[in-house]
Short mmCIF file of C-alpha atoms in Angstrom, two decimals:
data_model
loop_
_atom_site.label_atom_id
_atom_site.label_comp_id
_atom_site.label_asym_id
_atom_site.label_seq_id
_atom_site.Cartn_x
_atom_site.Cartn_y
_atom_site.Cartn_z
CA UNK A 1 -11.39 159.29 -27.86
CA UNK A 2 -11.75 157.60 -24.44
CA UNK A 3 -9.36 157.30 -21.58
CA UNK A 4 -9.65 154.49 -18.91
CA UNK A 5 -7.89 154.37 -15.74
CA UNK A 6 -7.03 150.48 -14.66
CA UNK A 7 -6.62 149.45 -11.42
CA UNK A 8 -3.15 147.76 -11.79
CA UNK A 9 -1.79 147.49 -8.22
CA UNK A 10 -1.03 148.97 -4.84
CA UNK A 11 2.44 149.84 -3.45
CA UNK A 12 2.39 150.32 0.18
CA UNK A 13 5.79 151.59 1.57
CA UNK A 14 6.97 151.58 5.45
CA UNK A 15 9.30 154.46 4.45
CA UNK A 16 8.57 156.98 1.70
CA UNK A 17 11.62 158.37 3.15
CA UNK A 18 13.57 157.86 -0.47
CA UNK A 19 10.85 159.97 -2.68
CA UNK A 20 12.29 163.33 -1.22
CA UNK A 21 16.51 163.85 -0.87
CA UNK A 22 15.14 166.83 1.93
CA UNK A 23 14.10 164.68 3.85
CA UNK A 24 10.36 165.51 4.45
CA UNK A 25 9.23 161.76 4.18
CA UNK A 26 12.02 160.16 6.57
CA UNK A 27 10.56 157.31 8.35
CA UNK A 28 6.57 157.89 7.29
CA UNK A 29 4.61 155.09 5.40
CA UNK A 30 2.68 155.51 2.42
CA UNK A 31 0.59 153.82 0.21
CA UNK A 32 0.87 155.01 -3.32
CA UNK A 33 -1.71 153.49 -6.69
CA UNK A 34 0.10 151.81 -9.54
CA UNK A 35 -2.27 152.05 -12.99
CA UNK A 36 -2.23 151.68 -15.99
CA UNK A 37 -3.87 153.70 -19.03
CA UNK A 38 -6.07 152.78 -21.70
CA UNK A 39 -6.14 155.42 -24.66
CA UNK A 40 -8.82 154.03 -27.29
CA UNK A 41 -8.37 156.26 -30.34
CA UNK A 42 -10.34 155.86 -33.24
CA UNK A 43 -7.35 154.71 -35.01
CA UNK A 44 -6.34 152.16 -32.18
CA UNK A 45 -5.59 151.77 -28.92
CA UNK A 46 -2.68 153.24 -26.97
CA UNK A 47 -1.87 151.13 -23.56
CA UNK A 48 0.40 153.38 -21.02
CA UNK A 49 1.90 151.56 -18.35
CA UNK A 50 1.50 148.08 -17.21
CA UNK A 51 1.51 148.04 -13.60
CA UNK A 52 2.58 146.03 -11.25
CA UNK A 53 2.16 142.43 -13.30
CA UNK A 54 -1.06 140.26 -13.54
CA UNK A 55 1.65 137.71 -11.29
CA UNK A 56 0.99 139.60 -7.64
CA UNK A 57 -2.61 138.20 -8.36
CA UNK A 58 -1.74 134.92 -7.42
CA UNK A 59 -0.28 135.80 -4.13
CA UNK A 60 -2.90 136.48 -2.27
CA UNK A 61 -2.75 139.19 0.33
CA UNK A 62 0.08 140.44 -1.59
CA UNK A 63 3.95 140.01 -1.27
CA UNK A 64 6.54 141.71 0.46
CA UNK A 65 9.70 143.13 -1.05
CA UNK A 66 12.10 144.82 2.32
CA UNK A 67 9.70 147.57 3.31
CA UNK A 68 8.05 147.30 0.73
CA UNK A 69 4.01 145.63 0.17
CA UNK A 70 3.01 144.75 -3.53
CA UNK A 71 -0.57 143.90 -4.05
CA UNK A 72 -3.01 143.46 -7.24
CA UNK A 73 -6.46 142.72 -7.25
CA UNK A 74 -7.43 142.38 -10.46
CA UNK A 75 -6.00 141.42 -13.04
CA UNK A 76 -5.29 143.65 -15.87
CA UNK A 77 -6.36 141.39 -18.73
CA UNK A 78 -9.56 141.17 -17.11
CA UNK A 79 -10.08 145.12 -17.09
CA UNK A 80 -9.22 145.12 -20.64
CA UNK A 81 -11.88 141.77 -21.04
CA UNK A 82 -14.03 144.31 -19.33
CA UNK A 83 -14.05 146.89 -22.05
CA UNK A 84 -14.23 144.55 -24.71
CA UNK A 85 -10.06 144.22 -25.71
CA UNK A 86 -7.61 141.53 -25.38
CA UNK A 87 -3.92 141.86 -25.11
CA UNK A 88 -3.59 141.23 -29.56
CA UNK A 89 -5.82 144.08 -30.01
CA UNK A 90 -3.84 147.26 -27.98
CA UNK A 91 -2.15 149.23 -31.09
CA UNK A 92 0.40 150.83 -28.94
CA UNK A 93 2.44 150.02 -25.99
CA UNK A 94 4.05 152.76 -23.83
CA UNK A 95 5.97 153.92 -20.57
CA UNK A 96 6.68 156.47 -18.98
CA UNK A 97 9.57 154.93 -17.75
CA UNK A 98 10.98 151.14 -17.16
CA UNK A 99 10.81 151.05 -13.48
CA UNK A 100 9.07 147.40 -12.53
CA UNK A 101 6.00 149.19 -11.42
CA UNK A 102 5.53 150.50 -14.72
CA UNK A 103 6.81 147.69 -16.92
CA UNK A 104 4.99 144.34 -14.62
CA UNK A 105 2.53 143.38 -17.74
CA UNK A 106 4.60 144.26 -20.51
CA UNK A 107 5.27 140.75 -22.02
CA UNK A 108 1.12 140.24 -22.84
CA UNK A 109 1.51 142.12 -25.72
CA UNK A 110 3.68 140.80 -27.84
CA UNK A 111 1.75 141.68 -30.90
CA UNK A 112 1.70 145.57 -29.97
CA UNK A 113 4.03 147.77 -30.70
CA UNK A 114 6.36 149.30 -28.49
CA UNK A 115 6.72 152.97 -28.59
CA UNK A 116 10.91 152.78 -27.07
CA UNK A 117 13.15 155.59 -26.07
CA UNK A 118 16.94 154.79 -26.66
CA UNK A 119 18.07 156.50 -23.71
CA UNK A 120 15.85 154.65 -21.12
CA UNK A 121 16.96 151.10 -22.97
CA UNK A 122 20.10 151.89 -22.34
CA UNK A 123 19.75 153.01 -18.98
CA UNK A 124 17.60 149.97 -18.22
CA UNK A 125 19.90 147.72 -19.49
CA UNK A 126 23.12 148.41 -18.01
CA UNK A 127 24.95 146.00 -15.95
CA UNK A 128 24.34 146.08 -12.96
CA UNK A 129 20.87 146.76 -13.37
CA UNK A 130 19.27 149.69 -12.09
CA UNK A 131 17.55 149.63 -8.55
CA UNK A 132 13.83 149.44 -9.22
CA UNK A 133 14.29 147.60 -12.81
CA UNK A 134 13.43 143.82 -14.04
CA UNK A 135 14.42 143.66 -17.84
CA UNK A 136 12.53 140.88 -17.85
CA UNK A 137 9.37 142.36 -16.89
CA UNK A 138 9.89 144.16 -20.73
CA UNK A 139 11.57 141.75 -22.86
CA UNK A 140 9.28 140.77 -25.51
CA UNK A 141 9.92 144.06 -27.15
CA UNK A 142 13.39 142.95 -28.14
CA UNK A 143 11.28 140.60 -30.41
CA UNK A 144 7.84 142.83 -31.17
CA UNK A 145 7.12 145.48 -33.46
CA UNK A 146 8.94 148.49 -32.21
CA UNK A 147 9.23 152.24 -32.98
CA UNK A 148 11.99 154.11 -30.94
CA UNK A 149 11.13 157.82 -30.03
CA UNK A 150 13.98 160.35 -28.95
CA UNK A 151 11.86 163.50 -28.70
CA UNK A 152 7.90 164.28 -28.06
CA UNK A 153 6.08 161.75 -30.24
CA UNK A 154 2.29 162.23 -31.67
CA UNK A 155 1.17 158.50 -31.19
CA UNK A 156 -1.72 159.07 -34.00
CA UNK A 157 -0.32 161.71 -35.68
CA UNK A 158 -3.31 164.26 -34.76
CA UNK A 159 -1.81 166.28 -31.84
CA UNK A 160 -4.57 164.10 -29.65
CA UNK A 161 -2.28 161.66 -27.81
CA UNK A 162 1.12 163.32 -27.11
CA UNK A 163 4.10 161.82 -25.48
CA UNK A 164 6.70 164.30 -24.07
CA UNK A 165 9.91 164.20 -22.81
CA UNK A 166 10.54 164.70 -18.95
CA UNK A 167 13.78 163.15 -18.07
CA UNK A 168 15.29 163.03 -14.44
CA UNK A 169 13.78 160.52 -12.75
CA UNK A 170 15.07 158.15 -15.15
CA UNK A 171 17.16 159.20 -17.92
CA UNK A 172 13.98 158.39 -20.87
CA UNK A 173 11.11 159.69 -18.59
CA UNK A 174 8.21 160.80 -20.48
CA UNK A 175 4.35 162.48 -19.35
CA UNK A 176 1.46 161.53 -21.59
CA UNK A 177 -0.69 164.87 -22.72
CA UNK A 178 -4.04 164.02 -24.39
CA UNK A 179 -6.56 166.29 -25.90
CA UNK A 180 -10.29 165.00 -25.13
CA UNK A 181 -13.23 166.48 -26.36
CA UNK A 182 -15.54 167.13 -23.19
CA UNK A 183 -12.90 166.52 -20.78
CA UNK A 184 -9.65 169.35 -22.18
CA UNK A 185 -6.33 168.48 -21.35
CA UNK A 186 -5.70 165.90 -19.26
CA UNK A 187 -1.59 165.07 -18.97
CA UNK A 188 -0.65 161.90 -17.19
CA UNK A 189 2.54 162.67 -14.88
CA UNK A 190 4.67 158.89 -15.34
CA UNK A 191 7.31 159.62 -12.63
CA UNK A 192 7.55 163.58 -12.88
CA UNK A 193 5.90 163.19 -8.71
CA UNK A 194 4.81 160.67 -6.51
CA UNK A 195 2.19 162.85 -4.53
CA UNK A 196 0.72 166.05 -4.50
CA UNK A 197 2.81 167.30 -2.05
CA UNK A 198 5.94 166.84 -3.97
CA UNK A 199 4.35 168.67 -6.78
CA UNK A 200 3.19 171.67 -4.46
CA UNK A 201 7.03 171.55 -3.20
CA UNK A 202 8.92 170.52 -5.92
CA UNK A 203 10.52 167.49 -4.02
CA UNK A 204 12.89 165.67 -5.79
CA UNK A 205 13.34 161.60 -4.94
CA UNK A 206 16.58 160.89 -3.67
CA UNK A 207 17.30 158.08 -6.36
CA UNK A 208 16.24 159.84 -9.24
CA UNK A 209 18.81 159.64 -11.79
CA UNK A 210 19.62 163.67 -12.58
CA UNK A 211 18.32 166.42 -9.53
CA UNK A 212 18.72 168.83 -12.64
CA UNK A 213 17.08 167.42 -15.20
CA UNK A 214 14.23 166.30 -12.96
CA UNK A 215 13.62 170.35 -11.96
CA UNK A 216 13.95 171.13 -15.85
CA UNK A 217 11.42 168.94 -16.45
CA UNK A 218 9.25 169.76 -13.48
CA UNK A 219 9.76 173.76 -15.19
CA UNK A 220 8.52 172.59 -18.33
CA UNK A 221 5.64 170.28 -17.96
CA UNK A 222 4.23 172.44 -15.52
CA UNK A 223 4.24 175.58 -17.94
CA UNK A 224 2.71 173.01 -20.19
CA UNK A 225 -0.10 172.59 -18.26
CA UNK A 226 -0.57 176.05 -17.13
CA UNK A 227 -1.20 177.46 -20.70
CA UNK A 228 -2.97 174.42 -21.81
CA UNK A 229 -4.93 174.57 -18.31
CA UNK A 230 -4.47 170.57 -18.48
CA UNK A 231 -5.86 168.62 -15.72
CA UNK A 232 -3.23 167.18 -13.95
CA UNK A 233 -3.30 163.59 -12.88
CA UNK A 234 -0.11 162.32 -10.31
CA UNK A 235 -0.34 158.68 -11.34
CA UNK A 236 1.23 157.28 -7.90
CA UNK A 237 -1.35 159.57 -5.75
CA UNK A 238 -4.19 157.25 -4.68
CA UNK A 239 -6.61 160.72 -4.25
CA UNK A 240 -5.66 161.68 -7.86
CA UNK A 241 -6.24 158.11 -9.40
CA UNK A 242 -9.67 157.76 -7.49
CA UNK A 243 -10.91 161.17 -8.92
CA UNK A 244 -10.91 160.11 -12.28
CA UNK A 245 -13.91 158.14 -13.69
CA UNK A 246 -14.10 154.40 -11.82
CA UNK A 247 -13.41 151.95 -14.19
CA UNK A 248 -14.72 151.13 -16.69
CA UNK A 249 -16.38 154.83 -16.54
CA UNK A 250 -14.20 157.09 -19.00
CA UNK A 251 -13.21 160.72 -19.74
CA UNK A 252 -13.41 161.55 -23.13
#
């Protein structure tokens, strides 16, 4: 088994004032990574995440969104060109949560199937629409294959590729836990922090959707690691992303 880590955009804030409600962040910029995750299995391929969207391609320099920057420079159907897979051939689409960010490439793979949790759907899809969601970023799984999950889900049934339940910063939030052979445990953090120092702190984003639920699943996932002694990788920390293999170098 194989894991690739895709380059799938840059989010450059002005403020990261709203990714603590303590107020550490007020006023400082920061520039956070925005993969995505290739899982090739040998019983198919698992894609988690979609980044940004092959779309902020086309813009060059990037576009601006408030205080916000969004930039991609490369595309992600080229990285998966790169290691020899096209959008038809990914077995499994999954997020850890529907968050634009997360959700930009989604609608390339309308012959995957979508691994769903009920409770971020309908979170996602309330009117008004969340802050920080585009349904239609996502909607081609109303129409593709689909398999809804309400509690931790073995993707190939062989304890190797685990998604668990974290919920807080969105209702559905899930971590991805995978067992490689050389590498251990490696879990993939979705949402559960934005940057090391919220994990070393335990700082909670100010628009997460449960304070509670978030420090439950902070509790958990973190014991989780400890007696698996998983490596840890904060998907939205630029040092974390860059210390796994450069692409298309692989753990496994």
């Amino acid at each position: 088994m194989r894991l690739y880590a895709l380059d799938c955009g840059r989010i450059d804030e002005s403020s990261f004032g709203g990714y603590s409600d303590t107020g550490e962040y007020d006023g400082k910029p920061r520039t956070m990574s925005a993969p995505c995750f290739v899982i090739r299995h040998p019983q198919g391929v698992l894609l988690w995440d979609t980044g940004l969207g092959d779309r902020y391609a086309e813009a060059k320099g990037g576009v601006d969104d408030g205080g916000t920057h969004l930039s991609v420079n490369v595309r992600l159907v080229d990285q998966l060109q790169a290691i020899g897979l096209t959008p038809a051939s990914v077995t499994f689409v999954a997020f850890s949560h529907l968050h634009a960010d997360h959700t930009g490439n989604a609608n390339l793979f309308a012959r995957s199937t979508f691994l769903m949790n009920a409770k971020e759907i309908a979170w996602a899809s309330a009117t008004p629409t969340p802050i920080g969601v585009d349904p239609a970023t996502f909607s081609v799984y109303e129409s593709a294959n689909k398999q809804m999950i309400e509690r931790d889900h073995d993707v190939f049934g062989d304890g190797r590729v685990l998604i668990l339940k974290a919920p807080g910063h969105t209702p559905g939030h899930q971590v991805l836990l995978l067992r490689l052979k050389k590498a251990g445990v490696v879990v993939l953090s979705g949402d559960l922090y934005h940057a090391r120092e919220s994990r070393q702190f335990r700082r909670v984003p100010a628009f997460n959707d449960s304070r509670a639920d978030t420090l439950a699943s902070m509790d958990r996932i973190e014991t989780i690691v400890k007696n698996l002694h998983a490596r840890f990788v904060i998907q939205h920390d630029p040092a974390d992303f860059t210390a796994l293999p450069k692409f298309p170098a692989y753990l496994n």
